[in-house]
């Protein structure tokens, strides 16, 4: 490992100031994604700014119909939170399926969202629920936040502080995982919002994305039910899928279809 300096600010303002002062600094929370990129020399920051002491970045609360989760809240806290389980059980279930116990006890929601790993689980939930990413200076709609592989709409000195969700009418997360890492070869977060269906996919493409053809097919059903039959014969564009040593693009396109059908079947049970 090459030399770097670890800084531990005690407030959001101090963290932002440190990011601004050190041009090659990176926020460092649980480090579940960043440590890997450091080992592979895909990132070479001079400073790591760790927010573990900042209480304002932690915590879960539900007020005025909005579930707010601090960016430094760990996966295990989301999975076990009575507040999350009541307001948005699909999100608690997703958190409980992330990687393994060691990762769930160290990784944070904000870190996973801010890194936008193509196979990460939370981005699909944020996009599928039409969530909002809060930073030290603005609110960013999920639709505008995720830009591409490991790319998000953050300025270099901008810090994710929390995420907000309005509970949907129904939601379910389904994942086809790679056995060794529990990363998603294809993961689908399906939800019925007030106005439309949402189907967000992770693990299959270069970044999380909405499967809009599936959403249109679901919205066209009588009564706008989340009927798995709406996806009969419907597959995402194979050319938009990722292909690697774990799965070909064609295989992943098929996995997205299968995983989405399973998610919708679970949602259909919720609606009955």
Short mmCIF file of C-alpha atoms in Angstrom, two decimals:
data_model
loop_
_atom_site.label_atom_id
_atom_site.label_comp_id
_atom_site.label_asym_id
_atom_site.label_seq_id
_atom_site.Cartn_x
_atom_site.Cartn_y
_atom_site.Cartn_z
CA UNK A 1 0.00 0.00 0.00
CA UNK A 2 1.34 3.43 -0.90
CA UNK A 3 1.56 6.22 1.72
CA UNK A 4 -1.55 8.26 2.47
CA UNK A 5 -2.91 10.33 5.34
CA UNK A 6 -6.08 9.43 7.23
CA UNK A 7 -8.08 12.37 8.61
CA UNK A 8 -11.00 12.15 11.07
CA UNK A 9 -13.14 15.31 11.08
CA UNK A 10 -15.68 15.87 13.83
CA UNK A 11 -18.27 17.75 11.75
CA UNK A 12 -19.67 17.87 8.23
CA UNK A 13 -18.23 21.34 7.69
CA UNK A 14 -14.78 20.15 8.70
CA UNK A 15 -15.01 17.13 6.41
CA UNK A 16 -15.95 19.31 3.44
CA UNK A 17 -13.15 21.74 4.27
CA UNK A 18 -10.61 18.90 4.29
CA UNK A 19 -11.87 17.57 0.96
CA UNK A 20 -11.56 21.07 -0.46
CA UNK A 21 -8.06 21.63 0.94
CA UNK A 22 -6.63 18.35 -0.35
CA UNK A 23 -7.33 17.99 -4.06
CA UNK A 24 -6.68 14.24 -4.15
CA UNK A 25 -8.61 13.44 -0.95
CA UNK A 26 -11.43 10.89 -0.90
CA UNK A 27 -14.20 10.32 1.65
CA UNK A 28 -13.67 7.04 3.49
CA UNK A 29 -16.47 5.40 5.41
CA UNK A 30 -16.65 1.60 5.67
CA UNK A 31 -14.11 1.26 2.86
CA UNK A 32 -15.73 -1.85 1.41
CA UNK A 33 -15.44 -0.54 -2.15
CA UNK A 34 -12.62 1.98 -1.78
CA UNK A 35 -10.12 -0.43 -0.21
CA UNK A 36 -10.49 -2.74 -3.20
CA UNK A 37 -9.90 0.09 -5.65
CA UNK A 38 -6.82 1.13 -3.67
CA UNK A 39 -5.41 -2.39 -3.78
CA UNK A 40 -5.96 -2.56 -7.54
CA UNK A 41 -4.43 0.92 -7.99
CA UNK A 42 -7.66 2.15 -9.54
CA UNK A 43 -7.56 5.06 -7.10
CA UNK A 44 -4.58 6.80 -5.52
CA UNK A 45 -5.77 9.46 -3.06
CA UNK A 46 -3.30 11.39 -0.93
CA UNK A 47 -5.75 11.69 1.97
CA UNK A 48 -8.73 9.73 3.27
CA UNK A 49 -11.39 11.73 5.10
CA UNK A 50 -13.20 9.42 7.52
CA UNK A 51 -16.59 10.54 8.89
CA UNK A 52 -16.90 7.93 11.66
CA UNK A 53 -16.92 10.62 14.39
CA UNK A 54 -19.64 12.72 12.77
CA UNK A 55 -22.89 11.91 14.57
CA UNK A 56 -24.92 14.01 12.12
CA UNK A 57 -24.19 11.40 9.44
CA UNK A 58 -25.71 8.55 11.42
CA UNK A 59 -29.19 7.53 12.42
CA UNK A 60 -32.55 6.49 11.04
CA UNK A 61 -35.86 8.30 11.45
CA UNK A 62 -39.31 8.39 9.87
CA UNK A 63 -41.07 11.75 9.92
CA UNK A 64 -43.87 13.29 7.83
CA UNK A 65 -44.01 10.28 5.55
CA UNK A 66 -40.27 10.31 4.76
CA UNK A 67 -37.69 7.73 5.81
CA UNK A 68 -34.31 9.39 6.32
CA UNK A 69 -31.13 7.35 6.77
CA UNK A 70 -27.79 8.95 7.59
CA UNK A 71 -25.00 8.28 5.13
CA UNK A 72 -22.71 6.71 7.76
CA UNK A 73 -25.40 4.27 8.90
CA UNK A 74 -24.09 0.72 8.53
CA UNK A 75 -25.84 -1.98 6.54
CA UNK A 76 -26.51 -4.05 9.64
CA UNK A 77 -28.25 -1.09 11.27
CA UNK A 78 -30.54 -0.69 8.25
CA UNK A 79 -31.28 -4.43 8.21
CA UNK A 80 -32.15 -4.58 11.91
CA UNK A 81 -33.91 -1.22 12.28
CA UNK A 82 -37.51 -1.54 13.46
CA UNK A 83 -38.21 1.81 11.80
CA UNK A 84 -36.98 0.62 8.39
CA UNK A 85 -38.72 -2.74 8.72
CA UNK A 86 -42.02 -0.99 9.37
CA UNK A 87 -41.75 1.86 6.83
CA UNK A 88 -39.86 0.12 4.05
CA UNK A 89 -39.37 -3.62 4.69
CA UNK A 90 -37.92 -4.25 1.22
CA UNK A 91 -34.98 -1.97 2.06
CA UNK A 92 -34.30 -3.79 5.32
CA UNK A 93 -34.40 -7.10 3.48
CA UNK A 94 -31.98 -5.77 0.85
CA UNK A 95 -29.52 -4.62 3.53
CA UNK A 96 -29.64 -8.06 5.15
CA UNK A 97 -28.50 -9.65 1.86
CA UNK A 98 -25.46 -7.44 1.25
CA UNK A 99 -22.24 -9.47 1.05
CA UNK A 100 -21.41 -11.15 4.38
CA UNK A 101 -21.65 -10.28 8.11
CA UNK A 102 -18.23 -8.60 8.16
CA UNK A 103 -19.17 -6.26 5.31
CA UNK A 104 -22.62 -5.57 6.74
CA UNK A 105 -21.05 -4.50 10.05
CA UNK A 106 -18.53 -2.14 8.39
CA UNK A 107 -20.05 -0.91 5.14
CA UNK A 108 -22.31 2.15 5.07
CA UNK A 109 -25.26 3.14 2.93
CA UNK A 110 -23.74 6.47 1.89
CA UNK A 111 -20.44 4.89 0.90
CA UNK A 112 -22.09 2.24 -1.23
CA UNK A 113 -24.32 4.78 -2.99
CA UNK A 114 -21.54 7.33 -3.52
CA UNK A 115 -19.20 4.76 -5.10
CA UNK A 116 -21.91 3.41 -7.45
CA UNK A 117 -20.31 0.01 -7.92
CA UNK A 118 -22.09 -1.61 -10.90
CA UNK A 119 -23.01 -4.64 -8.77
CA UNK A 120 -23.93 -2.82 -5.55
CA UNK A 121 -27.42 -3.34 -4.12
CA UNK A 122 -28.39 0.04 -2.66
CA UNK A 123 -28.28 1.99 -5.95
CA UNK A 124 -31.12 -0.19 -7.27
CA UNK A 125 -33.20 0.64 -4.19
CA UNK A 126 -32.48 4.36 -4.43
CA UNK A 127 -33.41 4.42 -8.11
CA UNK A 128 -36.33 2.02 -7.79
CA UNK A 129 -37.86 4.01 -4.95
CA UNK A 130 -37.25 7.38 -6.63
CA UNK A 131 -35.17 8.31 -3.60
CA UNK A 132 -33.24 11.48 -2.90
CA UNK A 133 -29.54 11.78 -2.13
CA UNK A 134 -28.78 14.57 0.35
CA UNK A 135 -25.36 16.20 0.40
CA UNK A 136 -23.78 18.99 2.42
CA UNK A 137 -25.20 21.50 -0.08
CA UNK A 138 -28.16 20.12 -2.06
CA UNK A 139 -30.73 17.42 -2.71
CA UNK A 140 -30.17 15.23 -5.78
CA UNK A 141 -32.91 13.07 -7.30
CA UNK A 142 -31.91 9.45 -7.86
CA UNK A 143 -32.59 9.87 -11.57
CA UNK A 144 -29.87 12.53 -11.75
CA UNK A 145 -27.38 11.00 -9.33
CA UNK A 146 -26.13 7.78 -10.96
CA UNK A 147 -24.14 8.62 -14.09
CA UNK A 148 -22.05 5.57 -15.01
CA UNK A 149 -19.58 2.99 -13.73
CA UNK A 150 -18.29 4.29 -10.38
CA UNK A 151 -19.55 7.74 -11.46
CA UNK A 152 -22.08 9.93 -9.67
CA UNK A 153 -23.18 13.57 -9.74
CA UNK A 154 -20.97 14.72 -6.87
CA UNK A 155 -18.42 17.50 -6.86
CA UNK A 156 -14.93 16.50 -5.62
CA UNK A 157 -15.50 18.27 -2.30
CA UNK A 158 -19.15 17.25 -1.90
CA UNK A 159 -20.21 14.83 0.82
CA UNK A 160 -23.27 12.58 0.89
CA UNK A 161 -24.99 13.18 4.24
CA UNK A 162 -28.24 11.16 4.06
CA UNK A 163 -30.75 9.41 1.84
CA UNK A 164 -34.51 9.93 1.87
CA UNK A 165 -37.32 7.67 0.71
CA UNK A 166 -41.09 7.92 0.57
CA UNK A 167 -42.47 4.43 1.20
CA UNK A 168 -44.04 2.93 -1.94
CA UNK A 169 -47.34 1.09 -2.13
CA UNK A 170 -45.32 -2.11 -2.48
CA UNK A 171 -41.70 -3.07 -3.11
CA UNK A 172 -39.47 -6.12 -3.34
CA UNK A 173 -35.78 -6.76 -3.95
CA UNK A 174 -34.59 -9.90 -5.70
CA UNK A 175 -30.96 -10.81 -6.37
CA UNK A 176 -29.16 -13.53 -8.29
CA UNK A 177 -25.83 -13.49 -6.49
CA UNK A 178 -22.35 -14.61 -7.37
CA UNK A 179 -21.60 -17.26 -4.69
CA UNK A 180 -18.05 -16.17 -3.80
CA UNK A 181 -18.76 -12.48 -3.19
CA UNK A 182 -22.57 -12.21 -2.93
CA UNK A 183 -22.39 -9.40 -5.49
CA UNK A 184 -25.33 -9.34 -7.86
CA UNK A 185 -24.96 -10.90 -11.27
CA UNK A 186 -28.41 -9.42 -11.66
CA UNK A 187 -30.42 -7.64 -9.01
CA UNK A 188 -33.88 -6.11 -9.39
CA UNK A 189 -35.67 -3.68 -7.11
CA UNK A 190 -39.31 -3.49 -8.19
CA UNK A 191 -41.77 -1.03 -6.67
CA UNK A 192 -45.25 0.33 -7.16
CA UNK A 193 -45.23 4.06 -6.49
CA UNK A 194 -48.31 6.26 -6.40
CA UNK A 195 -48.14 7.02 -10.11
CA UNK A 196 -46.22 4.19 -11.77
CA UNK A 197 -44.20 1.01 -11.54
CA UNK A 198 -40.43 1.18 -11.13
CA UNK A 199 -37.98 -1.58 -12.05
CA UNK A 200 -34.34 -0.80 -11.23
CA UNK A 201 -31.56 -3.20 -12.19
CA UNK A 202 -28.06 -3.62 -10.80
CA UNK A 203 -25.23 -6.04 -11.53
CA UNK A 204 -26.14 -6.52 -15.17
CA UNK A 205 -24.95 -3.32 -16.85
CA UNK A 206 -22.16 -0.79 -16.49
CA UNK A 207 -24.26 1.06 -13.92
CA UNK A 208 -27.61 0.79 -12.20
CA UNK A 209 -30.49 1.52 -14.60
CA UNK A 210 -34.26 1.57 -14.90
CA UNK A 211 -35.73 -1.11 -17.15
CA UNK A 212 -38.23 1.23 -18.71
CA UNK A 213 -39.72 -1.30 -21.14
CA UNK A 214 -40.69 -3.45 -18.18
CA UNK A 215 -42.15 -0.43 -16.38
CA UNK A 216 -44.24 0.48 -19.44
CA UNK A 217 -45.51 -3.10 -19.76
CA UNK A 218 -46.53 -3.14 -16.10
CA UNK A 219 -48.24 0.26 -16.26
CA UNK A 220 -50.24 -0.94 -19.27
CA UNK A 221 -51.85 -3.78 -17.31
CA UNK A 222 -55.48 -3.31 -16.23
CA UNK A 223 -55.62 -1.82 -12.79
CA UNK A 224 -51.86 -1.19 -12.94
CA UNK A 225 -51.14 -4.44 -11.09
CA UNK A 226 -47.56 -5.65 -10.86
CA UNK A 227 -48.32 -8.79 -12.85
CA UNK A 228 -45.31 -10.99 -13.71
CA UNK A 229 -47.08 -12.01 -16.92
CA UNK A 230 -46.51 -8.47 -18.21
CA UNK A 231 -42.88 -9.46 -18.81
CA UNK A 232 -43.65 -12.53 -20.93
CA UNK A 233 -41.18 -12.49 -23.83
CA UNK A 234 -39.64 -9.22 -22.64
CA UNK A 235 -35.87 -9.00 -22.15
CA UNK A 236 -33.51 -6.04 -21.71
CA UNK A 237 -31.25 -5.09 -24.59
CA UNK A 238 -28.39 -7.60 -24.63
CA UNK A 239 -26.05 -4.99 -26.11
CA UNK A 240 -26.49 -2.87 -22.97
CA UNK A 241 -25.51 -5.70 -20.64
CA UNK A 242 -22.05 -6.35 -19.19
CA UNK A 243 -20.11 -9.44 -20.18
CA UNK A 244 -17.19 -10.85 -18.19
CA UNK A 245 -15.67 -14.08 -16.88
CA UNK A 246 -18.66 -14.58 -14.57
CA UNK A 247 -21.49 -14.22 -17.10
CA UNK A 248 -21.96 -13.24 -20.72
CA UNK A 249 -24.13 -10.31 -21.75
CA UNK A 250 -26.78 -12.72 -23.08
CA UNK A 251 -26.79 -14.65 -19.82
CA UNK A 252 -27.19 -11.47 -17.79
CA UNK A 253 -30.07 -10.27 -19.99
CA UNK A 254 -31.83 -13.55 -19.28
CA UNK A 255 -31.05 -13.25 -15.57
CA UNK A 256 -32.59 -9.77 -15.45
CA UNK A 257 -35.80 -11.18 -16.93
CA UNK A 258 -35.90 -14.10 -14.50
CA UNK A 259 -35.03 -11.98 -11.46
CA UNK A 260 -37.60 -9.34 -12.39
CA UNK A 261 -40.33 -11.98 -12.78
CA UNK A 262 -39.46 -13.37 -9.35
CA UNK A 263 -39.57 -9.90 -7.81
CA UNK A 264 -42.94 -9.18 -9.41
CA UNK A 265 -44.33 -12.53 -8.29
CA UNK A 266 -43.43 -11.59 -4.71
CA UNK A 267 -45.05 -8.17 -5.20
CA UNK A 268 -48.20 -9.73 -6.67
CA UNK A 269 -48.61 -11.67 -3.42
CA UNK A 270 -48.37 -8.40 -1.47
CA UNK A 271 -51.17 -6.89 -3.56
CA UNK A 272 -53.59 -9.77 -2.95
#
